[in-house]
Coordinates of N, CA and C in Angstrom, one line a residue:
X22 N 0.7 -1.3 0.0 CA -0.2 -0.1 -0.1 C 1.0 1.2 0.1
X23 N 2.0 1.2 0.7 CA 2.8 2.6 0.9 C 3.4 2.8 -0.3
X24 N 4.2 2.0 -1.1 CA 4.8 2.2 -2.4 C 3.8 2.6 -3.3
X25 N 2.5 2.0 -3.3 CA 1.6 2.2 -4.5 C 1.0 3.6 -4.0
X26 N 0.8 4.1 -3.0 CA 0.3 5.5 -2.6 C 1.6 6.5 -3.3
X27 N 2.6 6.2 -2.8 CA 3.7 6.9 -3.2 C 3.9 7.2 -4.9
X28 N 3.6 6.1 -5.5 CA 3.9 6.1 -6.9 C 2.5 6.9 -7.5
X29 N 1.4 6.6 -7.1 CA 0.1 7.4 -7.5 C 0.4 8.9 -7.3
X30 N 1.1 9.5 -6.2 CA 1.2 10.8 -6.0 C 2.2 11.3 -7.0
X31 N 3.1 10.6 -7.5 CA 3.7 11.1 -8.5 C 3.5 10.9 -9.8
X32 N 2.3 10.1 -9.8 CA 1.8 9.9 -11.4 C 2.5 8.8 -12.0
X33 N 3.2 7.8 -11.5 CA 3.7 6.8 -12.2 C 2.8 5.3 -12.0
X34 N 1.8 5.6 -11.2 CA 1.1 4.5 -11.0 C -0.4 4.7 -11.2
X35 N -1.0 3.7 -12.0 CA -2.5 3.7 -12.5 C -3.3 3.7 -11.1
X36 N -4.3 4.4 -11.3 CA -5.2 4.3 -10.0 C -6.6 3.5 -10.3
X37 N -7.2 2.5 -9.6 CA -8.3 1.9 -10.2 C -9.5 2.7 -10.2
X38 N -9.5 3.7 -9.3 CA -10.7 4.6 -9.3 C -10.5 5.7 -8.5
X39 N -11.3 6.6 -8.8 CA -11.1 8.2 -8.3 C -10.0 8.8 -9.0
X40 N -9.5 9.9 -8.3 CA -8.4 10.6 -8.9 C -7.3 11.1 -7.9
X41 N -6.0 11.5 -8.1 CA -5.0 12.0 -7.2 C -4.6 13.2 -7.8
X42 N -4.4 13.9 -6.7 CA -4.1 15.4 -6.9 C -3.0 15.8 -6.1
X43 N -1.9 16.7 -6.7 CA -0.9 17.1 -5.8 C -0.8 18.8 -6.2
X44 N -0.8 19.4 -5.2 CA -0.8 21.0 -5.3 C -1.9 21.2 -6.2
X45 N -3.3 20.7 -6.1 CA -4.3 21.1 -6.7 C -4.1 20.6 -8.3
X46 N -3.1 20.0 -8.5 CA -3.2 19.2 -10.1 C -3.0 17.8 -10.5
X47 N -3.7 17.2 -11.3 CA -3.7 16.1 -11.3 C -2.5 15.4 -11.3
X48 N -2.1 14.4 -10.4 CA -0.8 13.7 -10.3 C -0.2 13.3 -11.5
X49 N 1.3 13.5 -12.0 CA 1.8 13.2 -13.2 C 1.5 14.1 -14.2
X50 N 0.8 15.1 -14.1 CA 0.9 16.3 -15.0 C 2.3 16.8 -15.1
X51 N 2.4 17.1 -16.4 CA 3.6 17.7 -16.9 C 4.2 19.1 -16.2
X52 N 3.4 19.6 -15.8 CA 3.4 20.8 -14.9 C 3.9 20.9 -13.4
X53 N 3.8 19.2 -13.1 CA 4.4 19.0 -11.7 C 5.6 18.5 -11.8
X54 N 6.2 18.3 -13.0 CA 7.4 17.5 -12.8 C 8.6 18.3 -12.2
X55 N 8.6 19.4 -12.3 CA 9.6 20.2 -11.5 C 9.4 20.7 -10.4
X56 N 8.3 20.3 -10.0 CA 7.5 20.9 -8.6 C 7.5 19.7 -7.4
X57 N 7.6 18.4 -8.1 CA 7.8 17.2 -7.1 C 9.1 16.4 -7.3
X58 N 9.4 16.1 -6.5 CA 10.7 15.3 -6.6 C 10.3 13.9 -5.8
X59 N 10.7 12.7 -6.4 CA 10.7 11.4 -6.1 C 11.8 10.7 -5.8
X60 N 11.9 10.0 -4.9 CA 12.9 8.9 -4.6 C 12.4 7.6 -4.1
X61 N 12.3 6.6 -5.1 CA 11.7 5.2 -4.8 C 12.5 4.4 -4.3
X62 N 11.9 3.2 -3.8 CA 12.9 2.3 -3.4 C 14.0 1.7 -4.2
X63 N 13.8 1.7 -5.4 CA 14.8 1.5 -6.4 C 15.7 2.5 -6.9
X64 N 16.9 2.4 -6.8 CA 17.9 3.0 -7.1 C 17.7 3.8 -8.7
X65 N 17.6 5.2 -9.1 CA 17.1 5.7 -10.4 C 18.3 6.4 -10.9
X66 N 19.4 5.7 -11.0 CA 20.7 6.4 -11.4 C 21.4 5.3 -12.5
X67 N 22.1 6.0 -13.3 CA 22.8 5.1 -14.3 C 24.4 4.7 -13.8
X68 N 24.7 3.4 -13.6 CA 25.7 3.0 -13.0 C 27.1 3.2 -13.9
X69 N 26.8 3.6 -15.1 CA 27.8 3.9 -16.0 C 28.4 5.3 -15.9
X70 N 27.7 6.0 -15.5 CA 27.8 7.6 -15.3 C 28.4 7.9 -13.7
X71 N 29.1 8.7 -13.5 CA 29.7 9.4 -12.2 C 28.4 10.0 -11.4
X72 N 28.6 10.2 -10.3 CA 27.5 10.8 -9.8 C 27.1 12.2 -10.3
X73 N 28.5 13.1 -10.5 CA 28.4 14.3 -11.2 C 27.4 14.2 -12.4
X74 N 27.9 13.4 -13.2 CA 27.2 13.2 -14.7 C 25.9 12.8 -14.7
X75 N 25.4 11.8 -13.5 CA 23.9 11.7 -13.3 C 23.2 12.8 -13.0
X76 N 23.8 13.6 -12.2 CA 23.0 14.9 -11.7 C 23.0 15.8 -12.6
X77 N 24.0 16.0 -13.4 CA 24.0 17.2 -14.7 C 23.1 16.5 -15.5
X78 N 22.9 15.1 -15.9 CA 21.9 14.8 -16.9 C 20.4 15.1 -16.5
X79 N 20.2 14.7 -15.2 CA 19.0 15.0 -14.8 C 18.4 16.3 -14.4
X80 N 19.6 17.1 -14.1 CA 19.1 18.5 -14.0 C 18.6 19.0 -15.3
X81 N 19.4 18.8 -16.2 CA 18.9 19.2 -17.8 C 17.9 18.4 -18.1
X82 N 17.4 17.4 -17.9 CA 16.0 16.9 -18.2 C 15.0 17.8 -17.4
X83 N 15.2 18.1 -16.3 CA 14.4 18.8 -15.4 C 14.4 20.2 -15.5
X84 N 15.2 20.7 -16.4 CA 15.4 22.1 -16.5 C 16.0 22.8 -15.2
X85 N 16.5 22.3 -14.3 CA 17.0 22.8 -13.2 C 18.4 23.4 -13.6
X86 N 18.6 24.3 -12.8 CA 20.0 25.0 -12.9 C 21.4 24.1 -12.8
X87 N 22.2 24.6 -13.5 CA 23.3 23.5 -13.7 C 24.2 23.7 -12.1
X88 N 24.0 24.9 -11.5 CA 24.6 25.2 -10.1 C 23.9 24.0 -9.3
X89 N 22.7 23.5 -9.6 CA 22.0 22.5 -8.3 C 22.8 21.3 -8.3
X90 N 23.6 20.8 -9.1 CA 24.5 19.8 -9.0 C 25.4 19.7 -7.7
X91 N 26.1 20.8 -7.6 CA 26.9 21.0 -6.7 C 26.3 21.2 -5.3
X92 N 25.1 21.8 -5.4 CA 24.1 22.1 -4.2 C 23.4 20.6 -3.5
X93 N 23.3 19.9 -4.6 CA 22.6 18.5 -4.1 C 23.8 17.6 -3.5
X94 N 24.7 17.4 -4.3 CA 25.8 16.9 -3.7 C 26.3 17.2 -2.4
X95 N 26.2 18.4 -2.0 CA 26.5 18.8 -0.7 C 25.6 18.5 0.1
X96 N 24.0 18.5 0.0 CA 23.2 18.2 0.8 C 23.2 16.6 1.4
X97 N 23.6 15.8 0.3 CA 23.7 14.4 0.4 C 25.0 13.9 1.0
X98 N 25.9 14.8 1.0 CA 27.2 14.7 1.4 C 27.9 13.5 0.4
X99 N 27.9 13.9 -0.6 CA 28.5 13.1 -1.8 C 29.5 13.9 -2.6
X100 N 30.2 15.1 -2.1 CA 30.9 15.9 -2.9 C 32.1 15.0 -3.2
X101 N 32.9 14.3 -2.2 CA 34.1 13.5 -2.3 C 34.1 12.5 -3.2
X102 N 32.9 12.2 -3.6 CA 32.7 11.1 -4.5 C 31.9 11.5 -5.7
X103 N 31.7 12.5 -5.9 CA 31.1 13.3 -7.1 C 31.7 12.7 -8.4
X104 N 32.8 12.3 -8.6 CA 33.4 12.0 -9.9 C 33.8 10.3 -10.0
X105 N 33.0 9.6 -9.1 CA 33.2 8.2 -8.9 C 32.3 7.7 -9.8
X106 N 32.5 6.6 -10.7 CA 31.2 6.1 -11.1 C 30.3 5.2 -10.1
X107 N 29.1 5.3 -10.4 CA 28.1 4.8 -9.6 C 28.1 3.6 -9.5
X108 N 28.3 2.8 -10.7 CA 28.7 1.3 -10.5 C 29.7 1.0 -9.6
X109 N 30.4 1.6 -9.0 CA 31.5 1.3 -8.1 C 31.5 1.7 -6.9
X110 N 30.2 2.4 -6.6 CA 29.7 2.7 -5.3 C 29.0 2.0 -4.4
X111 N 29.1 2.1 -3.2 CA 28.5 1.4 -2.0 C 26.8 1.4 -2.1
X112 N 26.2 0.5 -1.7 CA 24.7 0.6 -2.0 C 24.1 2.2 -1.2
X113 N 24.7 2.5 -0.2 CA 24.5 3.7 0.6 C 24.7 5.0 -0.3
X114 N 25.8 4.8 -0.9 CA 26.4 6.3 -2.0 C 25.3 5.9 -2.9
X115 N 25.3 4.9 -3.5 CA 24.3 5.1 -4.5 C 22.8 5.6 -4.4
X116 N 22.2 5.4 -3.1 CA 21.0 5.7 -2.6 C 20.9 7.2 -2.5
X117 N 22.1 7.8 -2.1 CA 22.4 9.3 -1.7 C 22.4 9.8 -3.1
X118 N 22.8 9.2 -4.1 CA 23.0 9.9 -5.3 C 21.6 9.9 -5.9
X119 N 20.7 8.9 -5.7 CA 19.3 8.8 -6.3 C 18.5 10.1 -5.2
X120 N 18.8 10.2 -4.2 CA 18.2 11.1 -3.1 C 18.7 12.4 -3.7
X121 N 19.9 12.6 -4.2 CA 20.4 13.9 -4.7 C 19.3 14.3 -6.0
X122 N 19.2 13.3 -7.1 CA 18.4 13.5 -8.2 C 16.8 14.1 -7.7
X123 N 16.6 13.5 -6.8 CA 15.1 13.9 -6.3 C 15.1 15.3 -5.6
X124 N 16.3 15.9 -5.3 CA 16.3 17.2 -4.8 C 16.7 18.2 -5.9
X125 N 16.9 17.9 -7.0 CA 17.2 18.6 -8.1 C 16.2 19.9 -8.3
X126 N 16.4 20.9 -8.6 CA 15.5 21.7 -8.8 C 14.9 22.7 -7.7
X127 N 14.7 22.0 -6.3 CA 14.2 22.3 -5.0 C 12.9 22.4 -5.2
X128 N 12.2 20.9 -5.1 CA 11.0 20.6 -5.3 C 10.2 21.4 -4.3
X129 N 8.7 21.5 -4.4 CA 8.0 22.0 -3.4 C 7.5 20.8 -2.7
X130 N 7.5 19.8 -3.2 CA 6.8 18.4 -2.6 C 8.1 17.2 -2.9
X131 N 8.5 16.6 -1.7 CA 9.2 15.7 -2.0 C 9.1 14.4 -1.5
X132 N 8.6 13.5 -2.4 CA 8.2 12.2 -2.1 C 9.3 10.9 -1.8
X133 N 9.4 10.5 -0.8 CA 10.6 9.5 -0.4 C 10.0 8.3 0.1
X134 N 10.4 7.2 -0.8 CA 9.5 5.7 -0.4 C 10.8 5.3 0.3
X135 N 10.7 5.0 1.6 CA 11.9 4.0 2.3 C 13.2 4.8 1.9
X136 N 13.3 6.0 2.5 CA 14.6 6.8 2.1 C 16.0 6.3 2.8
X137 N 15.9 5.8 4.1 CA 17.1 5.6 4.7 C 17.1 4.0 4.9
X138 N 16.5 3.3 4.1 CA 16.6 1.6 4.2 C 18.3 1.4 3.8
X139 N 18.8 0.7 4.8 CA 20.1 0.2 4.6 C 21.2 0.9 5.0
X140 N 20.8 2.4 5.5 CA 21.8 3.3 6.2 C 22.1 3.0 7.4
X141 N 23.5 3.3 7.4 CA 24.0 3.2 9.1 C 23.4 4.6 9.9
X142 N 23.3 4.3 11.2 CA 22.8 5.4 12.2 C 23.2 6.6 11.9
X143 N 24.3 6.8 11.6 CA 24.9 8.0 11.8 C 24.5 8.9 10.3
X144 N 24.4 8.1 8.9 CA 24.0 8.7 7.8 C 22.3 8.9 8.1
X145 N 21.7 8.0 8.6 CA 20.3 8.1 8.9 C 20.0 9.4 9.6
X146 N 20.9 9.5 10.6 CA 20.6 10.7 11.6 C 20.7 11.9 10.7
X147 N 22.0 12.1 9.9 CA 22.0 13.2 9.2 C 21.0 13.5 7.8
X148 N 20.5 12.2 7.5 CA 19.3 12.6 6.3 C 18.3 13.1 6.9
X149 N 18.2 12.6 8.1 CA 16.6 13.2 8.8 C 16.8 14.7 9.1
X150 N 18.2 15.1 9.5 CA 18.6 16.6 9.7 C 18.1 17.0 8.4
X151 N 18.6 16.7 7.4 CA 18.4 17.2 6.0 C 17.1 17.4 5.7
X152 N 16.1 16.4 6.0 CA 14.6 16.4 5.9 C 14.1 17.6 6.5
X153 N 14.3 17.6 8.0 CA 13.7 18.9 8.8 C 14.0 19.9 8.5
X154 N 15.4 20.3 7.9 CA 15.8 21.5 7.2 C 15.0 21.7 5.9
X155 N 14.7 20.9 5.1 CA 13.7 21.2 3.9 C 12.5 21.6 4.4
X156 N 12.0 20.8 5.4 CA 10.8 21.3 5.8 C 10.6 22.4 6.3
X157 N 11.7 22.9 7.1 CA 11.5 24.1 7.8 C 11.5 25.3 6.8
X158 N 12.2 25.0 5.6 CA 12.3 26.1 4.6 C 11.0 25.9 3.4
X159 N 10.1 25.2 3.8 CA 8.5 25.1 3.1 C 8.3 23.8 2.5
X160 N 9.5 23.0 2.1 CA 9.3 21.8 1.4 C 8.3 20.8 2.0
X161 N 7.3 20.3 1.4 CA 6.6 19.1 1.9 C 7.2 17.9 1.7
X162 N 7.3 17.1 2.6 CA 8.0 15.9 2.5 C 6.9 14.9 2.8
X163 N 7.0 13.7 1.9 CA 6.0 12.4 2.1 C 7.0 11.3 2.3
X164 N 7.1 11.0 3.5 CA 8.1 9.8 3.7 C 7.3 8.5 3.9
X165 N 7.7 7.4 3.2 CA 7.1 6.2 3.8 C 8.2 5.4 4.6
X166 N 7.8 4.4 5.4 CA 8.7 3.9 6.4 C 7.7 2.9 7.2
X167 N 8.4 1.6 7.2 CA 7.9 0.7 8.0 C 8.4 0.6 9.4
X168 N 9.6 1.6 9.6 CA 10.4 1.6 11.0 C 9.8 2.7 11.7
X169 N 9.0 2.5 12.9 CA 8.1 3.2 13.8 C 9.2 4.3 14.2
X170 N 10.4 4.1 14.4 CA 11.4 5.1 15.3 C 11.5 6.1 14.3
X171 N 11.7 5.7 13.0 CA 11.7 6.9 12.0 C 10.4 7.8 11.8
X172 N 9.5 6.9 11.7 CA 7.9 7.7 11.6 C 7.7 8.5 12.7
X173 N 8.1 8.3 13.8 CA 8.0 9.4 14.8 C 8.7 10.6 14.8
X174 N 9.7 10.6 13.8 CA 10.3 11.7 13.5 C 9.7 12.8 12.6
X175 N 8.4 12.7 12.2 CA 7.8 13.1 11.1 C 6.7 14.0 12.1
X176 N 5.9 14.9 11.6 CA 5.2 16.2 12.3 C 3.8 15.5 12.0
X177 N 3.5 14.7 11.2 CA 2.2 13.9 10.9 C 2.5 12.5 10.4
X178 N 1.5 11.7 10.8 CA 1.5 10.2 10.6 C 0.6 9.8 9.9
X179 N 0.4 9.1 8.9 CA -0.6 8.3 8.2 C -0.3 6.7 8.1
X180 N -0.9 6.3 9.1 CA -1.0 4.8 9.4 C -1.5 3.9 8.4
X181 N -1.0 3.0 7.9 CA -1.5 2.3 6.7 C -1.2 0.8 7.2
X182 N -2.4 -0.2 6.9 CA -2.3 -1.5 7.0 C -3.2 -2.0 5.8
X183 N -2.7 -3.0 5.0 CA -3.3 -3.9 4.0 C -4.1 -2.6 3.2
X184 N -3.3 -1.5 2.8 CA -3.9 -0.6 1.9 C -5.0 0.5 2.5
X185 N -5.4 0.2 3.8 CA -6.1 1.1 4.3 C -5.6 2.1 5.4
X186 N -6.0 3.4 5.6 CA -5.7 4.1 6.6 C -6.0 3.8 7.9
X187 N -5.5 3.5 9.1 CA -5.7 3.5 10.3 C -5.7 4.7 11.4
X188 N -4.7 5.5 10.7 CA -4.7 7.0 11.6 C -4.2 8.1 10.8
X189 N -4.2 9.1 11.1 CA -4.0 10.5 10.5 C -3.7 11.4 11.6
X190 N -2.6 11.5 12.3 CA -2.4 12.2 13.6 C -1.0 12.7 13.6
X191 N -1.0 13.7 14.4 CA 0.7 13.8 14.8 C 1.1 12.7 15.9
X192 N 2.5 12.6 15.8 CA 2.9 11.5 16.9 C 2.4 11.9 18.2
X193 N 2.3 13.1 18.9 CA 2.0 13.5 20.0 C 0.4 12.9 20.1
X194 N -0.6 13.3 19.3 CA -2.0 13.0 19.4 C -2.1 11.8 19.1
X195 N -1.5 10.6 18.4 CA -1.6 9.5 18.3 C -1.3 9.0 19.7
X196 N -0.2 9.2 20.4 CA 0.0 8.6 21.6 C -1.1 9.1 22.7
X197 N -1.4 10.3 22.7 CA -2.3 10.4 23.6 C -3.8 9.9 23.3
X198 N -4.2 9.8 22.0 CA -5.3 9.1 21.8 C -5.4 7.7 22.2
X199 N -4.2 6.9 21.8 CA -4.1 5.4 22.2 C -3.6 5.0 23.5
X200 N -3.1 6.1 24.2 CA -2.6 6.0 25.6 C -1.4 4.7 25.4
X201 N -0.7 5.0 24.3 CA 0.6 4.1 24.2 C 1.8 5.0 24.6
X202 N 2.9 4.2 24.9 CA 3.9 4.7 25.1 C 4.9 5.4 24.2
X203 N 4.6 4.6 22.8 CA 5.2 4.9 21.8 C 4.7 4.5 20.5
X204 N 5.2 5.1 19.4 CA 4.5 4.9 18.2 C 4.3 3.6 17.6
X205 N 5.2 3.0 17.9 CA 5.2 1.5 17.4 C 4.0 0.7 18.2
X206 N 4.3 1.0 19.6 CA 2.6 0.3 20.3 C 1.2 0.7 19.9
X207 N 1.4 2.3 19.6 CA 0.2 2.8 19.3 C -0.4 2.1 17.9

């Protein structure tokens, strides 16, 4: 359910019924391409290019400024690996390059499907710091995670099970409503 919802929001998933809108526009519309960034569970970069070459290519496709390449490399802490071939990078490094592609152009909405899976605790902490920084400047982030400790870092939770929503609350309100000591128990 989580990944299907995320893909529906960016317009790459057919919906069986109803409609999906993002920023008041039908999901997947051409006018949203520069306004919505997406990082799926699968890496979306070319292994035969360097990180910098991947980002330059995707910046060109999105019409993002060329200066964005250095900005997003810094944001995901990949400057020192910018000229390495993606095919020779660790899984975590490849995932950070994929995240960097989603950050190109400074999207208003950033859809992240399991963005920290496989990352070590220090990198996970740094990425959540980045996510909160983006939120602080007005970017809306939609983050899917099956790890409740990560979900508790969000301002608002939509809890799903078997494709159905169980809750739509802040972590604090969810705990108060359920009387549970943590989000996982709730």
